[in-house]
Amino acid sequence: MAMHGVVSSFSQNGDYLAYSGGDGVVKIWETATGNPIADFTPNKQLTTTCTCLQWSRGRHLKSPSLHSPRKKKRRKSDVEAAVGDLGLIAIGTAAGSILLYSFSKGQLHTQLEKGHTDEVTDVSWHPNGTTLYSCSLDGHVIEWDVPSSQIKQKWKASSGGVHSIGLCGPNRLLTADRGIKMWDLTSRKIIQKFTGHSTEVFRLIPVLLQSSGTDDTEGETTVCSYFLSAAVNDRVINAWLCHPDSSEKNAITTFSLTEDPAELNLQVTKDQILTLSILTTKGKVLVFEHTLNGKLKKPLKPKTVVHAATAGSREEVSAPVPILAAEPRVASADSASLLVAHGSMLRPRFESVSLRPTQPETVLVVSNPEKKALKTDFSQVKTPEVAGSTVLYPGQMAPARPDTEPGTSRRKRKKSVSELTVVERLEAMGVDNPEQPSGSSKPPKADQLVVQLTQGLQSGDAKLLTNAFQERNEMTIVNTVKRLPLHVIHALVKEVIQRMYGHPQSGLVMLRWLKQIMCTHMAYLMTIPDIMETLGELNQYIQYRQHALPKRMEVQGKLNLLLSRVASQSQVDEPAASAEPLLVYQDESDEDDVLPMEVGASESEDNWEDSDAN
């Protein structure tokens, strides 16, 4: 399985380990001595990143079979013998091509191209060594003829991508995405389907058991009636019955894990006892022992857990050391061991650990390779004696000149009124400077904020960081973020996100900083492995705040409506002060009391006078 672009595989007899990192370089070590044997760099290194690799069963690499026939053996053809002598390693790439590296010659043998259009996810060798099967994310399965580098047959196995493949018989092939299918290679039709896992299946391991019958021909003394499957982020390994006459679609046995699996290796004894080693993503090895014989209701638990750690002392606390690869070596039921590679892939160390069923946990005590590499004799180094030191930072790189010469005590002459500038005269008179408001200091420079943020992040000084985050000038924030060193960007992002969980006003200020960090250093942040985990918490926090925002806006609208209604009812209309009545009438009053009317006579009075005159 390619974990973060890293794949590894042991040879058939366990004498060599092939490893490839994200740089596309394939390295091979000898497990007995720990020395590097070969180093293969493809021509197109960046476009041919290794996604999977598997050793072929070469003549000098082939381990002695546990089920070898007792009588005659069929003689290999000249083509099979020639290919077997090459010791080929099939290397699948992200570009869709397959590289066949010859371990015997120490160089690239051939390249299988024009087959897949997407990343090659898994490869599987036929026992004859001249046929190779491959699957890809394009959903196709290809059968390759290795001597001619040509495609024998190609078919669509899944509408999506095929993530793993395994040969479980002379004419039977297993393919898996999430579900698992068993194909007939002659007709290229599906024989049986299995339920599979809830995630992508990254590993299929056929279980070769000794058949009940005996035969003089090679390859007919073993039969594959079971196979194991492992999926991404699934802490269960399933065992399936793949007999052609069986219609069982569900798993018959499950192996329970405490951590996510990364790689699986299997060994079977003559007594048909399985020894399964599972390397987890956290660098531990879980070892199971079981005999497949029917269904089990309860999941199996590991017999032994193997992990490595450094030896602790009074000066140093014991620290865990990750296990990089592991493979079981079983000679008999009573003699079992585990070949372990630990430390760093730059210089791995190989050790053999005895497996004891009565011991549930095995701790492999190893030395700290980093401490041993850094061990140096510094007895010849002398520390200079410094009476005093001056810390210079951007903006203060040039030392200020002294006001007086050394050795003199001359007083500084005060400036006369005629020598003062207009600004200095206004400051002396107590008048505010129009260019700079009184009571406010000069805004900090970007280089000063860079020093404050760097020192605060390295020392964990919350007060120093708080003072630096008080800056709200947009241009100052932009210039500060541009000048920050790259090694503090990730720590700055974590600090900004942590402060956003506080007061809402503080979150508003932190958003300005986070915006500039994402715009300026997005290319660098994409190279950090755990940046998705850091930003994932912020994304969940923002989604939670946005989820409650519509309800809050609805409540705020209703409150504003109620408050405006209450405010309108509490207001009393007051009459205008300048308003005067047009007419005042008082009943039962004397003629003298009648107020004079300022308005003119009505039309009715004029009509009365005209009628009297007539």
JSON list of N, CA and C in Angstrom, two decimals, residues 450-474:
[
{"chain": "A", "resi": 450, "resn": "VAL", "atom": "N", "xyz": [7.47, 41.87, 12.47]},
{"chain": "A", "resi": 450, "resn": "VAL", "atom": "CA", "xyz": [8.07, 40.59, 12.11]},
{"chain": "A", "resi": 450, "resn": "VAL", "atom": "C", "xyz": [8.89, 40.04, 13.27]},
{"chain": "A", "resi": 451, "resn": "VAL", "atom": "N", "xyz": [9.68, 40.91, 13.90]},
{"chain": "A", "resi": 451, "resn": "VAL", "atom": "CA", "xyz": [10.49, 40.48, 15.03]},
{"chain": "A", "resi": 451, "resn": "VAL", "atom": "C", "xyz": [9.61, 40.08, 16.21]},
{"chain": "A", "resi": 452, "resn": "GLN", "atom": "N", "xyz": [8.56, 40.85, 16.48]},
{"chain": "A", "resi": 452, "resn": "GLN", "atom": "CA", "xyz": [7.67, 40.52, 17.60]},
{"chain": "A", "resi": 452, "resn": "GLN", "atom": "C", "xyz": [6.98, 39.18, 17.39]},
{"chain": "A", "resi": 453, "resn": "LEU", "atom": "N", "xyz": [6.45, 38.97, 16.17]},
{"chain": "A", "resi": 453, "resn": "LEU", "atom": "CA", "xyz": [5.77, 37.70, 15.91]},
{"chain": "A", "resi": 453, "resn": "LEU", "atom": "C", "xyz": [6.72, 36.52, 15.96]},
{"chain": "A", "resi": 454, "resn": "THR", "atom": "N", "xyz": [7.91, 36.67, 15.39]},
{"chain": "A", "resi": 454, "resn": "THR", "atom": "CA", "xyz": [8.88, 35.57, 15.40]},
{"chain": "A", "resi": 454, "resn": "THR", "atom": "C", "xyz": [9.30, 35.22, 16.82]},
{"chain": "A", "resi": 455, "resn": "GLN", "atom": "N", "xyz": [9.62, 36.25, 17.62]},
{"chain": "A", "resi": 455, "resn": "GLN", "atom": "CA", "xyz": [10.03, 35.99, 19.01]},
{"chain": "A", "resi": 455, "resn": "GLN", "atom": "C", "xyz": [8.87, 35.43, 19.82]},
{"chain": "A", "resi": 456, "resn": "GLY", "atom": "N", "xyz": [7.67, 35.94, 19.60]},
{"chain": "A", "resi": 456, "resn": "GLY", "atom": "CA", "xyz": [6.51, 35.46, 20.35]},
{"chain": "A", "resi": 456, "resn": "GLY", "atom": "C", "xyz": [6.16, 34.02, 20.03]},
{"chain": "A", "resi": 457, "resn": "LEU", "atom": "N", "xyz": [6.27, 33.63, 18.75]},
{"chain": "A", "resi": 457, "resn": "LEU", "atom": "CA", "xyz": [5.96, 32.26, 18.37]},
{"chain": "A", "resi": 457, "resn": "LEU", "atom": "C", "xyz": [7.01, 31.28, 18.87]},
{"chain": "A", "resi": 458, "resn": "GLN", "atom": "N", "xyz": [8.27, 31.70, 18.85]},
{"chain": "A", "resi": 458, "resn": "GLN", "atom": "CA", "xyz": [9.33, 30.80, 19.29]},
{"chain": "A", "resi": 458, "resn": "GLN", "atom": "C", "xyz": [9.37, 30.65, 20.81]},
{"chain": "A", "resi": 459, "resn": "SER", "atom": "N", "xyz": [9.06, 31.74, 21.53]},
{"chain": "A", "resi": 459, "resn": "SER", "atom": "CA", "xyz": [9.10, 31.68, 22.99]},
{"chain": "A", "resi": 459, "resn": "SER", "atom": "C", "xyz": [7.75, 31.39, 23.62]},
{"chain": "A", "resi": 460, "resn": "GLY", "atom": "N", "xyz": [6.67, 31.46, 22.83]},
{"chain": "A", "resi": 460, "resn": "GLY", "atom": "CA", "xyz": [5.34, 31.24, 23.38]},
{"chain": "A", "resi": 460, "resn": "GLY", "atom": "C", "xyz": [4.86, 32.37, 24.25]},
{"chain": "A", "resi": 461, "resn": "ASP", "atom": "N", "xyz": [5.34, 33.60, 24.01]},
{"chain": "A", "resi": 461, "resn": "ASP", "atom": "CA", "xyz": [4.96, 34.77, 24.80]},
{"chain": "A", "resi": 461, "resn": "ASP", "atom": "C", "xyz": [3.62, 35.27, 24.29]},
{"chain": "A", "resi": 462, "resn": "ALA", "atom": "N", "xyz": [2.54, 35.05, 25.05]},
{"chain": "A", "resi": 462, "resn": "ALA", "atom": "CA", "xyz": [1.21, 35.46, 24.63]},
{"chain": "A", "resi": 462, "resn": "ALA", "atom": "C", "xyz": [1.06, 36.98, 24.62]},
{"chain": "A", "resi": 463, "resn": "LYS", "atom": "N", "xyz": [1.70, 37.66, 25.57]},
{"chain": "A", "resi": 463, "resn": "LYS", "atom": "CA", "xyz": [1.60, 39.12, 25.64]},
{"chain": "A", "resi": 463, "resn": "LYS", "atom": "C", "xyz": [2.25, 39.76, 24.42]},
{"chain": "A", "resi": 464, "resn": "LEU", "atom": "N", "xyz": [3.39, 39.25, 24.00]},
{"chain": "A", "resi": 464, "resn": "LEU", "atom": "CA", "xyz": [4.08, 39.80, 22.84]},
{"chain": "A", "resi": 464, "resn": "LEU", "atom": "C", "xyz": [3.26, 39.57, 21.58]},
{"chain": "A", "resi": 465, "resn": "LEU", "atom": "N", "xyz": [2.63, 38.42, 21.47]},
{"chain": "A", "resi": 465, "resn": "LEU", "atom": "CA", "xyz": [1.79, 38.15, 20.31]},
{"chain": "A", "resi": 465, "resn": "LEU", "atom": "C", "xyz": [0.54, 39.02, 20.30]},
{"chain": "A", "resi": 466, "resn": "THR", "atom": "N", "xyz": [-0.03, 39.24, 21.48]},
{"chain": "A", "resi": 466, "resn": "THR", "atom": "CA", "xyz": [-1.22, 40.08, 21.56]},
{"chain": "A", "resi": 466, "resn": "THR", "atom": "C", "xyz": [-0.92, 41.50, 21.11]},
{"chain": "A", "resi": 467, "resn": "ASN", "atom": "N", "xyz": [0.22, 42.04, 21.52]},
{"chain": "A", "resi": 467, "resn": "ASN", "atom": "CA", "xyz": [0.60, 43.39, 21.09]},
{"chain": "A", "resi": 467, "resn": "ASN", "atom": "C", "xyz": [0.81, 43.45, 19.58]},
{"chain": "A", "resi": 468, "resn": "ALA", "atom": "N", "xyz": [1.36, 42.40, 19.00]},
{"chain": "A", "resi": 468, "resn": "ALA", "atom": "CA", "xyz": [1.58, 42.40, 17.56]},
{"chain": "A", "resi": 468, "resn": "ALA", "atom": "C", "xyz": [0.27, 42.29, 16.79]},
{"chain": "A", "resi": 469, "resn": "PHE", "atom": "N", "xyz": [-0.68, 41.51, 17.31]},
{"chain": "A", "resi": 469, "resn": "PHE", "atom": "CA", "xyz": [-1.95, 41.33, 16.63]},
{"chain": "A", "resi": 469, "resn": "PHE", "atom": "C", "xyz": [-2.88, 42.53, 16.77]},
{"chain": "A", "resi": 470, "resn": "GLN", "atom": "N", "xyz": [-2.51, 43.52, 17.56]},
{"chain": "A", "resi": 470, "resn": "GLN", "atom": "CA", "xyz": [-3.33, 44.72, 17.70]},
{"chain": "A", "resi": 470, "resn": "GLN", "atom": "C", "xyz": [-3.29, 45.58, 16.45]},
{"chain": "A", "resi": 471, "resn": "GLU", "atom": "N", "xyz": [-2.33, 45.35, 15.57]},
{"chain": "A", "resi": 471, "resn": "GLU", "atom": "CA", "xyz": [-2.21, 46.15, 14.36]},
{"chain": "A", "resi": 471, "resn": "GLU", "atom": "C", "xyz": [-3.39, 45.87, 13.43]},
{"chain": "A", "resi": 472, "resn": "ARG", "atom": "N", "xyz": [-4.03, 46.95, 12.96]},
{"chain": "A", "resi": 472, "resn": "ARG", "atom": "CA", "xyz": [-5.19, 46.81, 12.09]},
{"chain": "A", "resi": 472, "resn": "ARG", "atom": "C", "xyz": [-5.00, 47.49, 10.75]},
{"chain": "A", "resi": 473, "resn": "ASN", "atom": "N", "xyz": [-3.87, 48.11, 10.54]},
{"chain": "A", "resi": 473, "resn": "ASN", "atom": "CA", "xyz": [-3.60, 48.73, 9.25]},
{"chain": "A", "resi": 473, "resn": "ASN", "atom": "C", "xyz": [-3.40, 47.63, 8.21]},
{"chain": "A", "resi": 474, "resn": "GLU", "atom": "N", "xyz": [-4.16, 47.69, 7.12]},
{"chain": "A", "resi": 474, "resn": "GLU", "atom": "CA", "xyz": [-4.14, 46.63, 6.13]},
{"chain": "A", "resi": 474, "resn": "GLU", "atom": "C", "xyz": [-2.78, 46.51, 5.47]}
]
